[in-house]
Coordinates of C-alpha atoms in Angstrom, one line a residue:
Chain A
M1 CA 54.2 276.0 166.0
W2 CA 51.9 273.0 165.8
E3 CA 52.2 272.5 169.6
T4 CA 48.9 270.6 169.9
K5 CA 49.7 268.3 167.1
K6 CA 53.3 267.6 168.3
T7 CA 52.2 266.8 171.9
R8 CA 49.0 264.9 171.2
R9 CA 48.4 261.4 172.3
T10 CA 45.4 259.1 172.2
I11 CA 43.3 259.4 175.3
R12 CA 41.4 256.4 176.6
K13 CA 40.6 257.5 180.2
Y14 CA 38.4 260.5 180.8
Q15 CA 37.3 262.8 183.6
E16 CA 33.7 262.6 184.6
R17 CA 33.3 266.2 183.5
P18 CA 30.8 266.3 180.6
V19 CA 31.7 267.8 177.2
E20 CA 29.6 271.0 176.9
A21 CA 27.0 270.7 174.2
S22 CA 27.8 274.1 172.8
L23 CA 31.5 273.2 172.6
L24 CA 30.7 270.0 170.8
D25 CA 28.4 271.7 168.4
E26 CA 31.0 274.3 167.6
L27 CA 33.7 271.6 167.0
L28 CA 31.4 269.6 164.8
D29 CA 30.7 272.8 162.8
V30 CA 34.3 274.0 162.5
A31 CA 35.3 270.5 161.4
A32 CA 33.0 270.8 158.4
R33 CA 35.4 273.4 156.9
A34 CA 37.5 270.4 155.9
S35 CA 37.8 269.7 152.2
N36 CA 35.2 267.3 150.7
T37 CA 34.2 265.9 147.4
G38 CA 32.5 268.5 145.2
N39 CA 31.2 270.2 148.3
M40 CA 28.6 267.4 148.5
Q41 CA 29.6 266.6 152.1
L42 CA 29.1 262.9 151.8
Y43 CA 29.3 262.2 155.5
S44 CA 27.2 262.2 158.7
V45 CA 28.1 261.9 162.3
V46 CA 26.0 260.2 165.0
V47 CA 26.4 261.6 168.5
T48 CA 25.9 259.1 171.3
R49 CA 25.7 260.5 174.9
T50 CA 23.2 258.4 176.6
D51 CA 24.0 255.2 178.6
E52 CA 21.5 253.3 176.5
G53 CA 23.1 254.5 173.3
K54 CA 26.6 253.5 174.5
A55 CA 25.3 250.1 175.7
R56 CA 23.9 249.5 172.2
L57 CA 27.3 250.4 170.6
A58 CA 29.6 248.7 173.1
P59 CA 29.4 245.1 171.8
A60 CA 30.3 246.2 168.3
H61 CA 33.5 247.7 169.8
F62 CA 34.3 244.4 171.7
N63 CA 33.2 246.2 174.9
Q64 CA 36.3 248.3 175.0
P65 CA 35.7 250.3 178.3
M66 CA 36.1 253.8 176.7
V67 CA 32.8 253.4 174.8
A68 CA 30.8 253.2 178.1
E69 CA 33.1 255.5 180.0
A70 CA 33.6 258.4 177.5
P71 CA 31.1 261.3 177.9
V72 CA 30.6 261.4 174.1
V73 CA 30.9 258.7 171.4
L74 CA 30.9 259.9 167.7
T75 CA 30.4 257.5 164.8
F76 CA 31.6 259.0 161.6
C77 CA 29.8 257.6 158.6
A78 CA 30.2 257.6 154.8
D79 CA 26.8 258.9 153.8
A80 CA 25.5 259.2 150.2
N81 CA 21.9 258.9 151.4
R82 CA 21.4 262.6 152.2
F83 CA 22.6 263.7 148.8
V84 CA 20.5 261.0 147.0
R85 CA 17.4 262.1 148.9
W86 CA 18.1 265.8 148.0
A87 CA 18.5 264.8 144.3
A88 CA 15.2 262.8 144.4
C89 CA 13.4 265.9 145.7
R90 CA 15.0 268.0 142.9
E91 CA 14.1 266.1 139.7
A92 CA 17.6 264.6 139.7
E93 CA 18.6 261.0 139.7
A94 CA 21.9 260.2 141.5
G95 CA 23.9 257.2 140.4
F96 CA 25.6 256.9 143.7
D97 CA 25.2 253.3 144.6
N98 CA 28.7 252.2 143.7
L99 CA 32.3 251.8 144.9
Q100 CA 33.6 255.2 143.8
T101 CA 30.9 257.0 145.8
F102 CA 31.7 254.8 148.8
M103 CA 35.4 255.8 148.5
A104 CA 34.5 259.5 148.1
A105 CA 32.2 259.3 151.1
T106 CA 34.9 257.5 153.1
I107 CA 37.5 260.1 152.3
D108 CA 35.0 262.9 153.1
A109 CA 34.2 261.3 156.4
M110 CA 37.8 260.8 157.4
L111 CA 38.9 264.3 156.6
Y112 CA 36.0 265.5 158.6
A113 CA 36.9 263.2 161.5
Q114 CA 40.5 264.2 161.7
N115 CA 39.6 267.9 161.4
F116 CA 37.2 267.4 164.3
A117 CA 39.9 265.5 166.3
D118 CA 42.4 268.3 165.8
A119 CA 40.0 271.0 166.8
A120 CA 38.8 269.1 169.8
E121 CA 42.4 268.6 171.0
E122 CA 43.1 272.3 170.6
A123 CA 40.2 272.8 172.9
G124 CA 41.7 270.5 175.6
L125 CA 39.7 267.4 174.8
G126 CA 41.1 264.0 174.3
L127 CA 40.1 261.3 171.8
C128 CA 40.5 257.7 171.0
F129 CA 39.7 256.5 167.5
L130 CA 38.3 252.9 167.3
G131 CA 39.1 250.9 164.3
T132 CA 36.6 248.3 165.3
T133 CA 33.9 250.3 163.4
C134 CA 34.7 248.7 160.1
Y135 CA 35.0 245.2 161.7
N136 CA 31.4 245.3 163.0
A137 CA 29.8 247.8 160.7
D138 CA 26.8 245.6 160.4
Q139 CA 26.1 245.7 164.1
I140 CA 26.6 249.5 164.2
I141 CA 24.3 249.9 161.3
E142 CA 21.6 248.2 163.3
A143 CA 22.4 250.0 166.6
L144 CA 22.3 253.4 164.9
R145 CA 19.6 252.5 162.4
L146 CA 21.7 253.6 159.4
P147 CA 19.8 253.5 156.1
R148 CA 21.0 252.3 152.7
L149 CA 24.0 254.2 151.4
V150 CA 25.3 255.0 154.9
V151 CA 28.2 253.0 156.4
P152 CA 30.0 253.7 159.6
I153 CA 33.8 254.0 159.1
L154 CA 35.4 255.2 162.3
T155 CA 34.3 255.9 165.9
A156 CA 35.8 258.4 168.4
T157 CA 35.4 258.4 172.1
V158 CA 35.7 262.0 173.4
G159 CA 36.2 263.6 176.8
Y160 CA 38.5 265.6 179.0
P161 CA 41.7 263.6 179.6
A162 CA 42.1 262.0 183.1
D163 CA 45.4 262.2 184.8
P164 CA 48.0 260.9 184.3
L165 CA 48.3 261.4 180.6
P166 CA 49.6 258.3 178.8
D167 CA 53.1 258.3 177.2
Q168 CA 53.3 259.5 173.6
P169 CA 53.9 256.4 171.4
E170 CA 56.8 256.3 168.9
R171 CA 56.4 256.9 165.2
L172 CA 58.5 255.6 162.3
P173 CA 61.2 258.0 161.1
L174 CA 59.9 260.3 158.3
R175 CA 62.0 258.6 155.6
A176 CA 60.0 255.4 156.3
I177 CA 56.8 257.0 155.0
V178 CA 57.9 259.5 152.4
H179 CA 59.0 258.6 148.8
E180 CA 60.6 261.1 146.5
E181 CA 59.1 261.2 143.0
R182 CA 58.5 257.4 142.8
Y183 CA 57.9 254.6 145.3
E184 CA 61.1 253.0 146.4
D185 CA 60.3 249.6 147.6
Y186 CA 61.8 248.4 151.0
T187 CA 64.8 246.2 151.0
P188 CA 65.6 244.1 154.1
E189 CA 68.5 246.5 154.9
R190 CA 66.2 249.4 154.7
I191 CA 63.6 247.7 156.9
D192 CA 66.3 247.0 159.5
D193 CA 67.2 250.7 159.5
L194 CA 63.6 252.0 159.6
Y195 CA 62.3 249.7 162.3
A196 CA 65.5 249.6 164.5
A197 CA 64.4 252.4 166.9
K198 CA 60.9 251.0 167.3
E199 CA 62.1 247.6 168.0
A200 CA 64.7 248.8 170.5
L201 CA 62.1 250.6 172.7
E202 CA 61.8 249.0 176.1
A203 CA 58.0 249.2 176.0
N204 CA 57.9 247.3 172.7
Q205 CA 60.4 244.7 173.9
E206 CA 58.2 244.2 177.0
F207 CA 55.2 243.8 174.7
V208 CA 57.0 241.0 172.9
R209 CA 57.9 239.3 176.1
I210 CA 54.5 239.4 177.8
N211 CA 53.0 238.0 174.6
N212 CA 55.5 235.3 174.5
K213 CA 56.6 236.1 170.9
K214 CA 60.0 236.2 169.2
T215 CA 59.5 239.5 167.4
L216 CA 57.4 242.6 167.6
A217 CA 55.9 242.0 164.2
Q218 CA 54.7 238.6 165.4
V219 CA 52.6 240.3 168.1
F220 CA 50.7 242.1 165.3
T221 CA 50.4 239.2 162.8
D222 CA 49.8 236.4 165.3
L223 CA 47.7 238.2 168.0
R224 CA 46.4 241.7 167.2
Y225 CA 45.6 241.6 163.4
T226 CA 45.5 238.0 162.4
K227 CA 44.9 236.7 159.0
A228 CA 41.9 234.7 160.2
N229 CA 40.2 237.8 161.8
N230 CA 41.1 240.1 158.9
E231 CA 39.5 237.7 156.4
R232 CA 36.5 237.0 158.5
F233 CA 35.8 240.7 159.0
S234 CA 36.5 241.4 155.4
D235 CA 33.7 239.0 154.4
V236 CA 31.4 240.8 156.8
L237 CA 32.3 244.2 155.5
M238 CA 31.9 243.1 151.9
E239 CA 28.4 241.8 152.6
T240 CA 27.7 245.0 154.5
L241 CA 28.8 247.2 151.5
K242 CA 26.5 245.1 149.3
R243 CA 23.6 245.3 151.7
Q244 CA 24.0 249.1 152.0
G245 CA 24.0 249.5 148.2
F246 CA 27.6 250.5 147.5
I247 CA 28.7 247.3 145.8
K248 CA 26.7 245.1 143.4
Chain B
M1 CA 40.0 279.9 168.4
W2 CA 40.4 277.6 165.4
E3 CA 41.0 280.7 163.2
T4 CA 42.9 278.7 160.5
K5 CA 40.2 276.1 160.3
K6 CA 37.4 278.7 160.2
T7 CA 39.0 280.8 157.4
R8 CA 40.4 278.1 155.3
R9 CA 39.5 277.6 151.7
T10 CA 40.8 275.3 148.9
I11 CA 43.6 276.9 147.0
R12 CA 44.0 276.1 143.3
K13 CA 46.4 279.0 142.2
Y14 CA 49.8 279.2 143.7
Q15 CA 52.7 281.7 143.8
E16 CA 55.8 280.7 142.0
R17 CA 57.6 280.7 145.4
P18 CA 58.7 277.1 146.1
V19 CA 57.8 275.3 149.3
E20 CA 60.9 275.0 151.4
A21 CA 62.1 271.4 151.7
S22 CA 62.7 271.8 155.4
L23 CA 59.2 273.1 156.0
L24 CA 57.7 270.3 153.9
D25 CA 59.6 267.7 155.9
E26 CA 58.6 269.2 159.1
L27 CA 54.9 269.2 158.0
L28 CA 55.1 265.6 156.8
D29 CA 56.6 264.6 160.1
V30 CA 54.2 266.5 162.4
A31 CA 51.3 265.0 160.4
A32 CA 52.4 261.5 161.5
R33 CA 51.3 262.3 165.0
A34 CA 47.7 261.6 163.8
S35 CA 46.1 258.5 165.1
N36 CA 46.5 255.4 163.0
T37 CA 45.6 251.7 163.2
G38 CA 47.6 249.9 166.0
N39 CA 50.5 252.3 165.4
M40 CA 51.3 250.3 162.2
Q41 CA 51.1 253.5 160.1
L42 CA 49.6 251.8 157.1
Y43 CA 50.3 254.7 154.7
S44 CA 52.9 256.3 152.5
V45 CA 53.1 259.6 150.7
V46 CA 54.9 260.2 147.4
V47 CA 56.3 263.7 147.0
T48 CA 56.4 265.0 143.4
R49 CA 58.3 268.2 142.7
T50 CA 59.9 267.7 139.3
D51 CA 58.2 268.8 136.0
E52 CA 58.7 265.2 134.7
G53 CA 57.0 263.8 137.7
K54 CA 54.0 266.2 137.5
A55 CA 53.7 265.5 133.8
R56 CA 53.5 261.8 134.5
L57 CA 50.7 262.4 137.1
A58 CA 48.7 265.0 135.2
P59 CA 46.7 262.8 132.8
A60 CA 45.5 260.7 135.8
H61 CA 44.0 264.0 137.2
F62 CA 42.4 264.9 133.8
N63 CA 45.2 267.5 133.3
Q64 CA 43.7 269.8 135.9
P65 CA 46.2 272.7 135.8
M66 CA 47.1 272.8 139.5
V67 CA 49.0 269.5 139.1
A68 CA 51.5 271.1 136.7
E69 CA 51.4 274.5 138.4
A70 CA 51.7 273.6 142.1
P71 CA 55.2 273.5 143.5
V72 CA 54.5 270.2 145.3
V73 CA 52.1 267.4 144.6
L74 CA 51.5 264.8 147.3
T75 CA 50.0 261.4 146.7
F76 CA 48.6 259.9 149.9
C77 CA 48.6 256.1 149.7
A78 CA 47.0 253.2 151.6
D79 CA 50.1 251.1 152.2
A80 CA 50.2 247.7 153.8
N81 CA 53.4 246.8 151.8
R82 CA 55.9 248.3 154.3
F83 CA 54.4 246.4 157.2
V84 CA 54.2 243.1 155.3
R85 CA 57.9 243.5 154.3
W86 CA 58.8 244.2 157.9
A87 CA 56.9 241.1 159.0
A88 CA 58.6 239.0 156.4
C89 CA 62.0 240.1 157.8
R90 CA 60.9 239.2 161.3
E91 CA 59.6 235.6 161.1
A92 CA 56.1 236.9 160.9
E93 CA 53.5 236.3 158.2
A94 CA 51.0 239.1 157.8
G95 CA 47.6 238.2 156.5
F96 CA 47.0 241.7 155.2
D97 CA 45.8 241.1 151.6
N98 CA 42.2 241.8 152.3
L99 CA 39.5 244.4 152.4
Q100 CA 39.7 245.2 156.2
T101 CA 43.4 246.0 155.8
F102 CA 42.6 248.2 152.8
M103 CA 40.0 250.1 154.9
A104 CA 42.4 250.4 157.9
A105 CA 45.1 251.7 155.5
T106 CA 42.7 254.1 153.8
I107 CA 41.6 255.5 157.2
D108 CA 45.2 255.9 158.3
A109 CA 46.2 257.6 155.0
M110 CA 43.2 260.0 155.3
L111 CA 43.8 261.0 158.9
Y112 CA 47.4 261.6 158.0
A113 CA 46.4 263.7 154.9
Q114 CA 44.1 265.9 156.8
N115 CA 46.5 266.4 159.6
F116 CA 49.1 267.4 157.0
A117 CA 46.7 269.8 155.4
D118 CA 45.8 271.5 158.6
A119 CA 49.4 271.9 159.7
A120 CA 50.3 273.2 156.2
E121 CA 47.5 275.8 156.3
E122 CA 48.7 276.9 159.7
A123 CA 52.1 277.5 158.1
G124 CA 50.4 279.7 155.4
L125 CA 50.4 277.2 152.6
G126 CA 47.3 276.4 150.6
L127 CA 46.1 273.1 149.3
C128 CA 43.7 271.5 146.9
F129 CA 42.7 267.8 147.4
L130 CA 42.0 266.0 144.1
G131 CA 39.4 263.3 144.2
T132 CA 40.5 262.0 140.8
T133 CA 43.0 259.8 142.6
C134 CA 40.6 257.0 143.1
Y135 CA 39.2 257.4 139.6
N136 CA 42.5 256.7 137.9
A137 CA 44.3 254.8 140.7
D138 CA 45.6 252.4 138.0
Q139 CA 47.4 255.1 136.1
I140 CA 48.8 256.6 139.3
I141 CA 50.1 253.2 140.4
E142 CA 52.0 253.0 137.1
A143 CA 53.3 256.6 137.2
L144 CA 54.5 256.2 140.8
R145 CA 55.5 252.5 140.5
L146 CA 53.4 251.5 143.5
P147 CA 53.9 247.9 144.4
R148 CA 51.3 245.3 145.5
L149 CA 49.3 246.3 148.7
V150 CA 49.8 250.0 147.9
V151 CA 46.8 252.1 146.5
P152 CA 46.7 255.8 146.0
I153 CA 43.7 257.4 147.7
L154 CA 44.0 261.1 147.6
T155 CA 46.3 263.8 146.1
A156 CA 47.0 267.2 147.3
T157 CA 48.6 270.1 145.3
V158 CA 50.4 272.4 147.7
G159 CA 51.9 275.9 147.5
Y160 CA 51.7 279.4 148.7
P161 CA 48.3 280.9 147.8
A162 CA 48.3 283.4 144.9
D163 CA 46.2 286.5 145.3
P164 CA 43.3 287.0 145.2
L165 CA 42.1 284.3 147.5
P166 CA 39.0 282.5 146.3
D167 CA 35.7 283.0 148.2
Q168 CA 35.0 280.5 150.9
P169 CA 32.3 278.1 149.8
E170 CA 29.2 277.4 151.8
R171 CA 28.6 274.4 154.0
L172 CA 25.3 272.7 155.0
P173 CA 24.0 273.7 158.4
L174 CA 25.3 271.6 161.3
R175 CA 21.9 269.9 161.8
A176 CA 22.2 268.4 158.3
I177 CA 25.2 266.3 159.2
V178 CA 24.7 265.5 162.9
H179 CA 22.3 262.9 164.2
E180 CA 21.5 262.5 167.9
E181 CA 21.7 259.0 169.2
R182 CA 20.3 257.4 166.1
Y183 CA 20.2 258.3 162.4
E184 CA 17.1 260.2 161.6
D185 CA 16.4 259.8 157.9
Y186 CA 15.6 262.9 155.8
T187 CA 12.1 263.7 154.8
P188 CA 11.4 266.0 151.8
E189 CA 10.4 268.8 154.3
R190 CA 13.7 268.4 156.1
I191 CA 15.7 268.3 152.8
D192 CA 14.0 271.6 151.8
D193 CA 15.0 273.2 155.0
L194 CA 18.6 271.9 155.0
Y195 CA 19.4 272.8 151.4
A196 CA 17.4 276.1 151.2
A197 CA 20.4 278.4 151.9
K198 CA 22.7 276.5 149.6
E199 CA 20.2 276.6 146.7
A200 CA 19.5 280.3 147.3
L201 CA 23.1 281.4 146.9
E202 CA 23.6 283.5 143.8
A203 CA 26.8 281.6 142.9
N204 CA 24.9 278.3 142.9
Q205 CA 22.0 279.7 141.0
E206 CA 24.4 281.0 138.3
F207 CA 26.0 277.5 138.3
V208 CA 22.6 276.1 137.4
R209 CA 22.0 278.6 134.7
I210 CA 25.3 278.3 132.9
N211 CA 25.0 274.6 132.9
N212 CA 21.5 274.9 131.5
K213 CA 19.9 272.8 134.3
K214 CA 16.7 273.1 136.3
T215 CA 18.1 272.4 139.7
L216 CA 21.5 272.5 141.5
A217 CA 21.3 268.7 142.2
Q218 CA 21.0 268.1 138.4
V219 CA 24.4 269.8 137.9
F220 CA 25.9 267.1 140.1
T221 CA 24.0 264.1 138.9
D222 CA 23.9 264.9 135.2
L223 CA 27.3 266.6 134.7
R224 CA 29.8 266.4 137.5
Y225 CA 29.2 263.0 139.1
T226 CA 27.2 261.0 136.6
K227 CA 26.1 257.4 137.1
A228 CA 27.9 256.3 134.0
N229 CA 31.2 257.7 135.1
N230 CA 30.8 256.5 138.7
E231 CA 30.1 253.0 137.5
R232 CA 32.9 253.0 134.9
F233 CA 35.5 254.2 137.5
S234 CA 34.1 251.8 140.1
D235 CA 34.9 248.9 137.8
V236 CA 38.4 250.3 137.3
L237 CA 38.9 250.7 141.0
M238 CA 37.6 247.2 141.8
E239 CA 40.0 245.7 139.3
T240 CA 42.8 247.8 140.8
L241 CA 42.0 246.6 144.3
K242 CA 42.2 243.1 143.1
R243 CA 45.4 243.6 141.2
Q244 CA 47.0 245.3 144.2
G245 CA 46.0 242.3 146.3
F246 CA 43.4 243.8 148.7
I247 CA 40.4 242.0 147.2
K248 CA 40.3 238.4 146.0

């Protein structure tokens, strides 16, 4: 059971074979059966297939090659605009320009995105989710012409996987992410136990060496997700949430 | 294909039959194969099975009966704490107390939650996601003793579905949620087209009548998701994000 889920891995290299439009439509439709807030479906997805469209998006994703190379790029957006426009047409005034609505819409968009990903992988497609979307939400808003009350949250590049498939990365043991009844905070001893297998992996040790760091954690804190970048892009995102009307 | 996804519906009534611990563990483990940010797995899940634990959570969910009645309640949390504690043990200093990390952790937690939901439904379980989690995140933090850099985002009640199964609710047509290449904003004519089937449903018309409203949209804006509540709970959430260290 759960064979697709158990064997999945992120796919960054794709065959040239296009994704059939009818298949993509069916996947996008099936995905909408995911739960959402009050059945308001506070999300939208922008489908990019053209070279021009991908070229417009690529800089926002730091020109990672899969944006240009994937047959399809999907931008999953938190979207309160459609609902508010419906309300305006129906003698109703929606008070949806606030943080709670942004969170509800983000949750809706992410449940939809994951349901899409799972359905797509069952159909033999491969995906890569790009976390750069929240970093450069302002640029994506401009590239996709997203109106007020719409914010891009996550992007997926989609296509048929090229051979060879990448290795499946490790995950922390289940006891690292599950808490029984109440949150049990992590002691140094428990951290050692939970991260031992991850740190012992040859691939991760190599990652430390080639980056000239002492520990695997340093690769993340000093190179991949630095405080300076996190704070800079947090400021951009906060400004973007204000401009899009979700925060006063 | 995608039979489970196509036929799923939210389940709010459960059999008394417990969810086997081994099954729950397997589901929580399979779910972790979902994509996440940089393989940092910035999420945690708190499992509540005891009556005392459910009683502590129930008020935060406005005492919706499924919290007390479901065999299992899961609280999916955005969690940067574990990573930061790991870094602290490894001569690394994580700059993760900011909005970008909160968004990355929220995305991670939601992809994990949906992957769990889908795997659980494949195993014959039923779920209800509770959006009240973000409304009363402060109360849930206290009930579950969540430390700094951990915020609850979404709750699921889980169990074997009781008969009869509820009807499957409608969804907007695919063209309502998909945009090709760029966002095409909604005109009143398009809104009429996209919402016509939803508004014509007898169940929704009844919903308008029993709530003594003129339009379906008014049920949402005037009763279910009011501006006053949205703004009040947005203030609570903003304070909570500051207290948990994600916003300065």
